[in-house]
PDB file of C-alpha atoms and ligand atoms in Angstrom:
ATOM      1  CA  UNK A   1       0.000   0.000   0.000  1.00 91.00           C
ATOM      2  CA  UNK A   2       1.116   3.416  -0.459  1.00 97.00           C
ATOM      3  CA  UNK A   3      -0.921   7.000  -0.323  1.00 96.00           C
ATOM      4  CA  UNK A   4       1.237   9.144  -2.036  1.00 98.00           C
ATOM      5  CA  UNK A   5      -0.010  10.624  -5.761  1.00 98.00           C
ATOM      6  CA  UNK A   6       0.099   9.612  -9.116  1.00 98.00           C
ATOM      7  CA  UNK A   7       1.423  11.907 -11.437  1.00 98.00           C
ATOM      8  CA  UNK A   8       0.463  12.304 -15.225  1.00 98.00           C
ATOM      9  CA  UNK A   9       0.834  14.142 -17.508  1.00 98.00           C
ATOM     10  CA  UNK A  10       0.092  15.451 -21.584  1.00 98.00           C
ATOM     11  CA  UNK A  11       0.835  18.515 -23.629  1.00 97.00           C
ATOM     12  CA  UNK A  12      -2.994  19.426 -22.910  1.00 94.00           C
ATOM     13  CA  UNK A  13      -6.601  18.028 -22.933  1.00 92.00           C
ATOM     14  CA  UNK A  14      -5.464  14.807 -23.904  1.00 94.00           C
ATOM     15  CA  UNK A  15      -4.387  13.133 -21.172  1.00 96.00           C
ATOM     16  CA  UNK A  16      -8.160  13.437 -19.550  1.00 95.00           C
ATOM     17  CA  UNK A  17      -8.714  10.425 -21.620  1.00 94.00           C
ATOM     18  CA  UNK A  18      -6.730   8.722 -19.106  1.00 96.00           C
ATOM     19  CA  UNK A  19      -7.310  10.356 -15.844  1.00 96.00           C
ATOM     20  CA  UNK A  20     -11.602   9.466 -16.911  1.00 94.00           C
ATOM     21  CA  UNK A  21     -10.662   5.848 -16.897  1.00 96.00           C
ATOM     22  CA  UNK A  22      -8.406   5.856 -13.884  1.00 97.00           C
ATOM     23  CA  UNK A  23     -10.477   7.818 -11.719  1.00 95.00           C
ATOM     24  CA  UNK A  24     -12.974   5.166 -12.795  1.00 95.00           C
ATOM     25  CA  UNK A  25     -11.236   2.145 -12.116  1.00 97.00           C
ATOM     26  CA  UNK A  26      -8.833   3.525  -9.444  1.00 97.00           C
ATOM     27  CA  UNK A  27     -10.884   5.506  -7.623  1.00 96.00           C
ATOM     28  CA  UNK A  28      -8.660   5.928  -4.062  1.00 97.00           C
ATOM     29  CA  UNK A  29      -5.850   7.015  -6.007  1.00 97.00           C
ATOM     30  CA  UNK A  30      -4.806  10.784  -5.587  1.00 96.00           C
ATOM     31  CA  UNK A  31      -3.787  11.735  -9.113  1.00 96.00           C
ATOM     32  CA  UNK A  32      -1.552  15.165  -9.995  1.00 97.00           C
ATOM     33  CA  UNK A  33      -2.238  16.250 -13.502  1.00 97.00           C
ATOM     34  CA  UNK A  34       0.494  18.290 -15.093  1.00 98.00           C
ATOM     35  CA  UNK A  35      -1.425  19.766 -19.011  1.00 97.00           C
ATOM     36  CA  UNK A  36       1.254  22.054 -20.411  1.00 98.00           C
ATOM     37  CA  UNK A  37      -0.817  24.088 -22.053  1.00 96.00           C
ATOM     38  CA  UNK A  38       2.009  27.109 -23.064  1.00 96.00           C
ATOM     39  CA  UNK A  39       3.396  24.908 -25.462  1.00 97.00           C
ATOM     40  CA  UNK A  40       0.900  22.695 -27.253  1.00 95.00           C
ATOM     41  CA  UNK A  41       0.490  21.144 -29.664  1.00 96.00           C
ATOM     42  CA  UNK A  42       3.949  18.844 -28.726  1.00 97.00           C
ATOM     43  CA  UNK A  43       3.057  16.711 -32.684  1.00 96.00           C
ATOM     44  CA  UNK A  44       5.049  18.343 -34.841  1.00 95.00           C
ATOM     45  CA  UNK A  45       8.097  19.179 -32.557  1.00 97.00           C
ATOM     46  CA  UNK A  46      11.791  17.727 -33.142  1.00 97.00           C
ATOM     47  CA  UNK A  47      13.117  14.829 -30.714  1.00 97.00           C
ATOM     48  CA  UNK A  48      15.296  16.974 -29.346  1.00 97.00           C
ATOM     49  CA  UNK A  49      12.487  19.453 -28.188  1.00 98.00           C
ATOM     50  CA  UNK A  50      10.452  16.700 -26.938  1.00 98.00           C
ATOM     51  CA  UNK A  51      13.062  14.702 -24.884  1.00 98.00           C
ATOM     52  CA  UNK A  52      13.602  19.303 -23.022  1.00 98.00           C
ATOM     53  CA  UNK A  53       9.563  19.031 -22.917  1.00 98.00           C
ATOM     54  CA  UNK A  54       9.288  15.333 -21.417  1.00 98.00           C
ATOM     55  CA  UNK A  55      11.874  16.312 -18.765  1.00 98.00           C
ATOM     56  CA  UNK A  56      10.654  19.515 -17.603  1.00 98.00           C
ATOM     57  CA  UNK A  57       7.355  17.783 -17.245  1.00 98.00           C
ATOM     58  CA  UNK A  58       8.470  14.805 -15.293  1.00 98.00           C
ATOM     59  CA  UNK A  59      10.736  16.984 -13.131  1.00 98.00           C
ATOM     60  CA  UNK A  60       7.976  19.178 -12.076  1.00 98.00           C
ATOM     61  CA  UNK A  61       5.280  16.168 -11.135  1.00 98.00           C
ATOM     62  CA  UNK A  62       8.509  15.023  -9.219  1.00 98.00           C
ATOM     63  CA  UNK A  63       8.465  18.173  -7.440  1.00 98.00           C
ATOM     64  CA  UNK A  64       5.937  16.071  -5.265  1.00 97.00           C
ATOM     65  CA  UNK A  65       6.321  13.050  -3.310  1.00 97.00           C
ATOM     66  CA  UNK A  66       5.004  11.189  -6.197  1.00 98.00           C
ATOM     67  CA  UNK A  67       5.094   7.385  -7.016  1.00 98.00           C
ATOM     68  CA  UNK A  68       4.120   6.531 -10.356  1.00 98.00           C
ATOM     69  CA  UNK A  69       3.795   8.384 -13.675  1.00 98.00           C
ATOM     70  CA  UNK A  70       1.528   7.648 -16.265  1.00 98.00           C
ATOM     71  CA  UNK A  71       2.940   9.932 -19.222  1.00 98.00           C
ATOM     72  CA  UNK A  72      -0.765  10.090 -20.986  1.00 98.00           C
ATOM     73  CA  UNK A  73       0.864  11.462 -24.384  1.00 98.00           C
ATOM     74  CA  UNK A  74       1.206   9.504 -27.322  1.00 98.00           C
ATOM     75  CA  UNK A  75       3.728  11.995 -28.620  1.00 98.00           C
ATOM     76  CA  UNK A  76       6.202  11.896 -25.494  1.00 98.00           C
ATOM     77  CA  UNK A  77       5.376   7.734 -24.891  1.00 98.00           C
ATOM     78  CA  UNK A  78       7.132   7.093 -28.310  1.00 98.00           C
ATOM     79  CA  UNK A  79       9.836   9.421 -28.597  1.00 98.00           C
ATOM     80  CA  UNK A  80      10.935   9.615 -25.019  1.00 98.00           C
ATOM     81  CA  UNK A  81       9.719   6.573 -22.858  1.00 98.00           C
ATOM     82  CA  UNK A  82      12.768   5.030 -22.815  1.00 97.00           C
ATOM     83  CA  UNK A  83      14.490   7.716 -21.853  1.00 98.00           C
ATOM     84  CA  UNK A  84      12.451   8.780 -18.314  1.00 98.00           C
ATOM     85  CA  UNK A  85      12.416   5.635 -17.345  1.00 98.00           C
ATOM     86  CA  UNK A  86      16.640   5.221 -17.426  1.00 98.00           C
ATOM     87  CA  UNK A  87      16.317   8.059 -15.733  1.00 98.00           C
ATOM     88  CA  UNK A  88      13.748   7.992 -13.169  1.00 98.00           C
ATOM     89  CA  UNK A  89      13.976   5.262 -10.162  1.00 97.00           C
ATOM     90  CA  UNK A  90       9.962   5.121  -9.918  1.00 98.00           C
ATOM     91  CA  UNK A  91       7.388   3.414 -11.943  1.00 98.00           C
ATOM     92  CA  UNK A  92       6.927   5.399 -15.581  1.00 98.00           C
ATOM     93  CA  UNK A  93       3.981   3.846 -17.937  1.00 98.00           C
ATOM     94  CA  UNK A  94       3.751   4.845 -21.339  1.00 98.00           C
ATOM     95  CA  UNK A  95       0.464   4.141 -23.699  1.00 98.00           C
ATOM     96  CA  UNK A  96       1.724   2.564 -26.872  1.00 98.00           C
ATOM     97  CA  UNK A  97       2.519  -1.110 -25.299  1.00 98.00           C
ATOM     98  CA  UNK A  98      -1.150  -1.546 -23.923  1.00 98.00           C
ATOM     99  CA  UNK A  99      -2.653  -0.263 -26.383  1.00 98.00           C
ATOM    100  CA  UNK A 100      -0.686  -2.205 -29.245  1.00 98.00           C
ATOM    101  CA  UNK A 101      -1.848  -5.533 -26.784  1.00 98.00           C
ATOM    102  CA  UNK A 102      -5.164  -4.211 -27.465  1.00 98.00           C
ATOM    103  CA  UNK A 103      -5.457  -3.715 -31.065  1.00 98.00           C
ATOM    104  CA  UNK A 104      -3.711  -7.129 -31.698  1.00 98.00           C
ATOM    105  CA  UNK A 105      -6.383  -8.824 -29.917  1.00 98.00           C
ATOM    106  CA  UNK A 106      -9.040  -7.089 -31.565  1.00 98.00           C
ATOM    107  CA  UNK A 107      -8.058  -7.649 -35.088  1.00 98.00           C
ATOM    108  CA  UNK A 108      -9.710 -10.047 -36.894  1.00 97.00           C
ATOM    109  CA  UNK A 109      -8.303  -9.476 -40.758  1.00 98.00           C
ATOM    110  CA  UNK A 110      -4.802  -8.291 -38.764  1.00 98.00           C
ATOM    111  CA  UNK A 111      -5.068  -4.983 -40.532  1.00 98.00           C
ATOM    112  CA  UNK A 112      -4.786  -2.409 -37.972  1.00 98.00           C
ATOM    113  CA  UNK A 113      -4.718   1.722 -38.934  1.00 98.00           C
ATOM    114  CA  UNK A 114      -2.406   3.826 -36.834  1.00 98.00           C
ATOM    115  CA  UNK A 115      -3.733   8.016 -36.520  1.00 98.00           C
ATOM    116  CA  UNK A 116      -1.226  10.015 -34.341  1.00 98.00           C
ATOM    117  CA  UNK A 117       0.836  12.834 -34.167  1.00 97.00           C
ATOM    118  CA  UNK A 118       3.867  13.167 -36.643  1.00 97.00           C
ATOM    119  CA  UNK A 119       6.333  13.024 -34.632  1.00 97.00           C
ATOM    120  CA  UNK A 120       4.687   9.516 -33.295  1.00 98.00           C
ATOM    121  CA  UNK A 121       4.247   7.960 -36.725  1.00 98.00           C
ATOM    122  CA  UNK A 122       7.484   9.128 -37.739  1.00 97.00           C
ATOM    123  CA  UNK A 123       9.040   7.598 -35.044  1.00 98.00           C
ATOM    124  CA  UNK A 124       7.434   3.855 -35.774  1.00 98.00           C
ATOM    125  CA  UNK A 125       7.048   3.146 -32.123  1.00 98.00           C
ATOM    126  CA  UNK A 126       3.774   1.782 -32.572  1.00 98.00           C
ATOM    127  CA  UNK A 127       4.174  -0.771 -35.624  1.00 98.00           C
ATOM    128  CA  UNK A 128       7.385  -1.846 -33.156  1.00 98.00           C
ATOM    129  CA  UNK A 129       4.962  -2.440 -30.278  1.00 98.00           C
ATOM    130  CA  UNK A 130       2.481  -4.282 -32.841  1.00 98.00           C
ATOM    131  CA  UNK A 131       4.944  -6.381 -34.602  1.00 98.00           C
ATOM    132  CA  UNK A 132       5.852  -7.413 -31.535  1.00 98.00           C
ATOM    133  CA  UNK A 133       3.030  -8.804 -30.720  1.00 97.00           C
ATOM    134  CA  UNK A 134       2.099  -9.872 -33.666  1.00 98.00           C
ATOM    135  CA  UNK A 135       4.660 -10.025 -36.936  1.00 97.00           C
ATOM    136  CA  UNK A 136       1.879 -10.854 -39.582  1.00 97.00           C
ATOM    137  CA  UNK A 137      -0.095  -7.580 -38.485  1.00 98.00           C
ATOM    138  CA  UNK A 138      -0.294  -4.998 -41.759  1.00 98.00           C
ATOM    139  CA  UNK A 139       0.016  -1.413 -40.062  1.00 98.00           C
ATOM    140  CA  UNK A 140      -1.568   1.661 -41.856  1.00 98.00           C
ATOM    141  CA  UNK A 141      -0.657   4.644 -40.633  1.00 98.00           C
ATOM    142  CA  UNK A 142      -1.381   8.362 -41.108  1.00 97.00           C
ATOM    143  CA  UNK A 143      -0.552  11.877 -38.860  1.00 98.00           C
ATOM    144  CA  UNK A 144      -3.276  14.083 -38.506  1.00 98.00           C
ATOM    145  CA  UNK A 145      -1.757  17.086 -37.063  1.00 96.00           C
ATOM    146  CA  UNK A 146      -4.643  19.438 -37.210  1.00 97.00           C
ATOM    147  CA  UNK A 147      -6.482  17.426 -34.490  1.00 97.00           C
ATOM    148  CA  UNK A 148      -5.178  18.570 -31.565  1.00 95.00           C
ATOM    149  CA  UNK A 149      -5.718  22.002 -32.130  1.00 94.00           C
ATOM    150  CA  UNK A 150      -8.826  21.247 -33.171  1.00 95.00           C
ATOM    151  CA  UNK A 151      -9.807  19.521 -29.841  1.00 92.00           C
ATOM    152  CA  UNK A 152      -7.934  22.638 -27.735  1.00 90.00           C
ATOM    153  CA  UNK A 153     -10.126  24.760 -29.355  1.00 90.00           C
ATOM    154  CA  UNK A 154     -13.742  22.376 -28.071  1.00 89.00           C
ATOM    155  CA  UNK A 155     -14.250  21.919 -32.174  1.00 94.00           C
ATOM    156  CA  UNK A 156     -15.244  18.198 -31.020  1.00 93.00           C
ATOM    157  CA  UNK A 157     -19.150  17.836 -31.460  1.00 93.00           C
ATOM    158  CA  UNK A 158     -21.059  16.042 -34.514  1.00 96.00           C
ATOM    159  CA  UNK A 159     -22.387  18.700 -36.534  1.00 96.00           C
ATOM    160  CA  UNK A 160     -19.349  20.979 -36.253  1.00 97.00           C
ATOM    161  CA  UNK A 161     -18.779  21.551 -40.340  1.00 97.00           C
ATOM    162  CA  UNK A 162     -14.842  22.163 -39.121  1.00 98.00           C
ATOM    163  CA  UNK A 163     -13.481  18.972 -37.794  1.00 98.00           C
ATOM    164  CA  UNK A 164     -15.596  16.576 -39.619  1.00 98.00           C
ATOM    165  CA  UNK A 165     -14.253  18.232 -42.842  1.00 98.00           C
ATOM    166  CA  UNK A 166     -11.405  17.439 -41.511  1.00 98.00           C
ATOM    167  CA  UNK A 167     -11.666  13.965 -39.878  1.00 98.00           C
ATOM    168  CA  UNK A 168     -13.369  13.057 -43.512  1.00 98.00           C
ATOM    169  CA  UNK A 169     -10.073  14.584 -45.352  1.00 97.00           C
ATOM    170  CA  UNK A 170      -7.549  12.593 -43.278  1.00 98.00           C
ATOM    171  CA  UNK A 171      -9.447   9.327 -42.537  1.00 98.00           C
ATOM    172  CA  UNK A 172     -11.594   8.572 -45.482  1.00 97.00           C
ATOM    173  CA  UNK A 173      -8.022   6.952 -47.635  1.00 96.00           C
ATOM    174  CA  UNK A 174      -7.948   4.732 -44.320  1.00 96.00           C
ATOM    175  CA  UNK A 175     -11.238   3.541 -44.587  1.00 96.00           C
ATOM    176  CA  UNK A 176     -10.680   2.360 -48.079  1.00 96.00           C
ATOM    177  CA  UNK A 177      -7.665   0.515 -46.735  1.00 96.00           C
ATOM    178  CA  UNK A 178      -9.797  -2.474 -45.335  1.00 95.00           C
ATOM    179  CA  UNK A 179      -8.532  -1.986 -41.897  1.00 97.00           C
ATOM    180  CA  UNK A 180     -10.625  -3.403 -38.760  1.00 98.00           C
ATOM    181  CA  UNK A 181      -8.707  -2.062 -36.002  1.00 98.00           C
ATOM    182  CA  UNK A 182      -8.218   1.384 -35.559  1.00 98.00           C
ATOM    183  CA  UNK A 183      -5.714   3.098 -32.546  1.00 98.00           C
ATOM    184  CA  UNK A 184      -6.474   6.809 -31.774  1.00 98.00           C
ATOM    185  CA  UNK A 185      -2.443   7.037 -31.019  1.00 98.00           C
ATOM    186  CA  UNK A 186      -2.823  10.371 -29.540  1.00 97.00           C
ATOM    187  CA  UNK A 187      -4.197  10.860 -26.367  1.00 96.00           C
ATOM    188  CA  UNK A 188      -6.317  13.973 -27.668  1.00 95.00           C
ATOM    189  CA  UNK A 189      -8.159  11.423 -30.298  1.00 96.00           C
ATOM    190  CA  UNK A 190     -10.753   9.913 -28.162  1.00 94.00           C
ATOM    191  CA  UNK A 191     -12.219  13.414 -27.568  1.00 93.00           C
ATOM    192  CA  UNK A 192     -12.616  12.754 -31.591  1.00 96.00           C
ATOM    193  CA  UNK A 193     -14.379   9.031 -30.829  1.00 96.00           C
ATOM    194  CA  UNK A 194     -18.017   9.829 -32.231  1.00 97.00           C
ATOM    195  CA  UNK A 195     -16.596  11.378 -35.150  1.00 98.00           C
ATOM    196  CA  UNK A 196     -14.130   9.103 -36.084  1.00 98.00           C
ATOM    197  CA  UNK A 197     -16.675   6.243 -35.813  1.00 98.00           C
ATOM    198  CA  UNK A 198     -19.148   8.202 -38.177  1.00 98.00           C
ATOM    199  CA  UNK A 199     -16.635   8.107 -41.190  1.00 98.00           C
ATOM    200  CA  UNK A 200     -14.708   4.945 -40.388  1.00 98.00           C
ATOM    201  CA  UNK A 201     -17.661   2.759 -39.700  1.00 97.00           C
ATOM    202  CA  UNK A 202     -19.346   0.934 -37.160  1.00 97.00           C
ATOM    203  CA  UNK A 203     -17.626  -2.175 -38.011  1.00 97.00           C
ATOM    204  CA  UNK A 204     -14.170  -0.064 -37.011  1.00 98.00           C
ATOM    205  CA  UNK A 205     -13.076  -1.518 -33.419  1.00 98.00           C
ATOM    206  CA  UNK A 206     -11.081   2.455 -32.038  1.00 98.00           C
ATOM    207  CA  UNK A 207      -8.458   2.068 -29.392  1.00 98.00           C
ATOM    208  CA  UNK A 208      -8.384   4.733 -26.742  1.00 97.00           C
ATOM    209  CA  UNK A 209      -5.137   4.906 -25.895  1.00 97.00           C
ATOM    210  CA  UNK A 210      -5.873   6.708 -22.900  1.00 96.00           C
ATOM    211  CA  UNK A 211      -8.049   4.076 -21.443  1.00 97.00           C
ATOM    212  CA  UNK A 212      -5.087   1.520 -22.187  1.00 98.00           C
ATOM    213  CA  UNK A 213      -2.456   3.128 -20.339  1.00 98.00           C
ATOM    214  CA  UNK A 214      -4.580   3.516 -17.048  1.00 98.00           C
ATOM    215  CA  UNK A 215      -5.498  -0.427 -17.074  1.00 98.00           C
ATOM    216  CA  UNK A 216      -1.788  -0.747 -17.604  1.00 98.00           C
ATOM    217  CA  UNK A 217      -1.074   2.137 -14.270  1.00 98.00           C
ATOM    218  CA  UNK A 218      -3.688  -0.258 -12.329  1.00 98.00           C
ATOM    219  CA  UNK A 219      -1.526  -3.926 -13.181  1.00 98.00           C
ATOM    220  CA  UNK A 220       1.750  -1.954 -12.472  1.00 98.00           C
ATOM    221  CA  UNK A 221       0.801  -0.430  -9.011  1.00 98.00           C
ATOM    222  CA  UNK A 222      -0.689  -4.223  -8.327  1.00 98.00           C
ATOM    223  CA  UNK A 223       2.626  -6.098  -9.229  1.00 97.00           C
ATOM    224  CA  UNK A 224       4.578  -3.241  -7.292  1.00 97.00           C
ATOM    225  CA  UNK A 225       2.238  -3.247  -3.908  1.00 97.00           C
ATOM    226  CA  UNK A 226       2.013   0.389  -4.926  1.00 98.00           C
ATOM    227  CA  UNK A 227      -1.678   0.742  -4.385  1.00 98.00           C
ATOM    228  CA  UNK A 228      -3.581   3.319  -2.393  1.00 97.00           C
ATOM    229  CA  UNK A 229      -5.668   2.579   0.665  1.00 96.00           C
ATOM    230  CA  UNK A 230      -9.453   3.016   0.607  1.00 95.00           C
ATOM    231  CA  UNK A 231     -10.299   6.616   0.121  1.00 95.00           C
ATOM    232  CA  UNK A 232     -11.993   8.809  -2.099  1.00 95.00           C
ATOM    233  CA  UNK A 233      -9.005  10.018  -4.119  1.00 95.00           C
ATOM    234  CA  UNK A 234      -8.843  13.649  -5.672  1.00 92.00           C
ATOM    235  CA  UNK A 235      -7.558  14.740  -8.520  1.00 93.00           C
ATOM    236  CA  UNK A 236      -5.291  18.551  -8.814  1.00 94.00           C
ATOM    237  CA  UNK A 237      -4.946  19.710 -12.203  1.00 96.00           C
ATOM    238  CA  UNK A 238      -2.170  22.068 -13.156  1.00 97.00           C
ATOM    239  CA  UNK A 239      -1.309  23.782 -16.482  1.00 97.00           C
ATOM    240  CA  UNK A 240       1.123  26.194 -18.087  1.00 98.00           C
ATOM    241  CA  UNK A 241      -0.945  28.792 -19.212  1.00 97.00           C
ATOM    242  CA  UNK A 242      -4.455  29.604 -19.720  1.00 94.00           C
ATOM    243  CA  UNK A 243      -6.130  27.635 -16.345  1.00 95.00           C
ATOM    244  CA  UNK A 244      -9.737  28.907 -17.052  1.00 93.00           C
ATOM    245  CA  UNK A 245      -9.776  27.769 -20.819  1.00 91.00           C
ATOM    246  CA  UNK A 246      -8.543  24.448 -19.632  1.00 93.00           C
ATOM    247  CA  UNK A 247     -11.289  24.406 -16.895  1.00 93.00           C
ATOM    248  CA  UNK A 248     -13.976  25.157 -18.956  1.00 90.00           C
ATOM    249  CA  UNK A 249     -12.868  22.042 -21.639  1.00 86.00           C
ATOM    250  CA  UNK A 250     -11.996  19.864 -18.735  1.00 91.00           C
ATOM    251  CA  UNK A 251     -15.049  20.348 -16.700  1.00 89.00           C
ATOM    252  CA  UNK A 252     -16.628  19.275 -19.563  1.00 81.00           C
ATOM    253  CA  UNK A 253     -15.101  16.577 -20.097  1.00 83.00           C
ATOM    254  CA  UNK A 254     -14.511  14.647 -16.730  1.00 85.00           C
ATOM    255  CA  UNK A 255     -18.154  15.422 -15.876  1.00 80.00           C
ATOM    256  CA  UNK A 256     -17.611  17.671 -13.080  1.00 81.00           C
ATOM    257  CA  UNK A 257     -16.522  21.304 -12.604  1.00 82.00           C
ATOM    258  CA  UNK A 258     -13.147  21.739 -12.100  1.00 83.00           C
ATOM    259  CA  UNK A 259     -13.203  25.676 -12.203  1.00 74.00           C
ATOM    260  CA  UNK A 260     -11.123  26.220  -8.856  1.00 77.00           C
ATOM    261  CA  UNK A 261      -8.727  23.192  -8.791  1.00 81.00           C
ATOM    262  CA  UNK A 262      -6.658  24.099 -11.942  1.00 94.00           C
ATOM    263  CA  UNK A 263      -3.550  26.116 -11.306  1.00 95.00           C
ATOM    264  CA  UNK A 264      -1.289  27.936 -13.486  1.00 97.00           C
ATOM    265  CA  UNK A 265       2.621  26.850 -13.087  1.00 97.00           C
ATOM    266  CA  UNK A 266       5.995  28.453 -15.049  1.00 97.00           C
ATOM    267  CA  UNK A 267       7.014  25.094 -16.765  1.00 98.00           C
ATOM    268  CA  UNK A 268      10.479  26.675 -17.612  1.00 97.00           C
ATOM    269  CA  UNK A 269      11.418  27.395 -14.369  1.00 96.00           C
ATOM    270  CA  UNK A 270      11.929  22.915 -14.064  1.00 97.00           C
TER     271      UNK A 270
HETATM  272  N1  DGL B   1      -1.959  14.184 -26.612  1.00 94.81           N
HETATM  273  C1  DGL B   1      -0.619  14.071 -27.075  1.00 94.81           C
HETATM  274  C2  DGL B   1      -0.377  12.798 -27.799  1.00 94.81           C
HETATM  275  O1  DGL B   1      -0.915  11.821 -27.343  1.00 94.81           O
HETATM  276  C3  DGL B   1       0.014  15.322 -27.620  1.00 94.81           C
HETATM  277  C4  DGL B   1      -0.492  15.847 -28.886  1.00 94.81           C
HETATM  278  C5  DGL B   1       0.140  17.136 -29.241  1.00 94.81           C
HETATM  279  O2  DGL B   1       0.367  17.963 -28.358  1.00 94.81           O
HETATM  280  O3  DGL B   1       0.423  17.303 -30.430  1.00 94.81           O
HETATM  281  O4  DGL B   1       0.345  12.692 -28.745  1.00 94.81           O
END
């Protein structure tokens, strides 16, 4: 057993994905949320920006006693993973090994689609984590870097003329591809789930990668005896700029209003 926080953390919104599921299924768990908001979108950045981002981020959820991290961000999970975890002597779970699991035993036709951020499809983490699993699996991948700023800016509902322009433009060649499986690579995505399914198909299984990594958070804290005691765990968000925009989407998103428990941190100063 062990009460101290979980931290986790995403360039913005995204991560949510994952805090909904583990405040879900780990519901005593007291969770610190780190959304750097200043610098988001994190998709089309160089390596070498990401690893400066990835650090900064980890250092400041370290600034508390904390004793996991979930890094909730497709983008930093396959560019820097490796790296936090040589250099961090505590738990660090990324979400492109569950969620690879996933998809491989979803596919039936073992053709599985791949829609992240460039700098994750460029980086081929994710066909890695499939082939391992599977070697006969066909991957089809495709960036859609307007996405995220699309879901920053709340344009996630049916019937917004904006993103499903968009979502049709980048996902409509992956339809035709014959794929079953689909991963939403980026944590950001499943804020996209409803319209995704419209143009790929009800017969489309999505991956919330998200959802993945916090079933993965729950086995890890099990095998480690790193598990709260009974409580009612809370949740403190933080962010790098803008808290009340982030609120107002967050609030929205987890269900609950979250107006007063966002607060606004200097990300460079880590
Ligand atoms: N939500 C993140 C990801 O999973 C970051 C996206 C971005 O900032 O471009 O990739």
């Amino acid at each position: 057993m062990d009460q101290r926080p979980l931290g986790v953390f995403d360039s913005g919104l995204g991560g949510l994905t994952a805090v909904r599921e583990l405040r879900s299924i780990l519901p005593s768990e007291n969770i610190i949320y780190f959304g750097d908001s200043s610098r988001v979108p994190y998709g089309g950045r160089s390596d070498e920006i990401l690893h400066r981002y990835a650090r900064q981020d980890v250092r400041f959820l370290r600034s508390f006693d904390i004793k996991a991290i979930l890094v909730a961000c497709g983008t930093v999970s396959t560019t820097a993973l490796p790296l936090l975890q040589q250099e961090n002597d505590l738990p660090i779970v990324g979400v492109v090994e569950p969620a690879c699991r996933r998809a491989a035993t979803k596919t039936r036709n073992k053709r599985v689609g791949l829609i992240a951020t460039a700098a994750s499809v460029r980086s081929g983490a994710y066909e890695r984590g499939l082939h391992a699993v599977d070697s006969e699996i066909t991957v089809i991948s495709k960036a859609c870097p307007l996405f995220v700023p699309l879901v920053e800016n709340g344009r996630i509902h049916r019937g917004d003329i904006v993103i499903e322009t968009v979502a049709r433009e980048y996902l409509q060649p992956l339809k035709e591809q014959g794929l079953d499986t689909l991963i939403l690579g980026c944590t950001h995505y499943p804020l996209l789930e409803e319209i995704v399914q419209d143009v790929m198909g009800p017969d489309v299984t999505l991956i919330n990668v998200g959802q993945e990594s916090a079933w993965e958070m729950k086995r890890t804290l099990e095998r480690c005896d790193l598990l709260s005691p009974d409580r009612v765990g809370e949740t403190t968000l933080y962010v790098s700029d803008r808290p009340q925009d982030f609120a107002v989407q967050a609030s929205r998103f987890l269900h609950h209003e979250v107006h007063d428990a966002v607060r606004c941190i200097d990300i460079e100063q880590y």
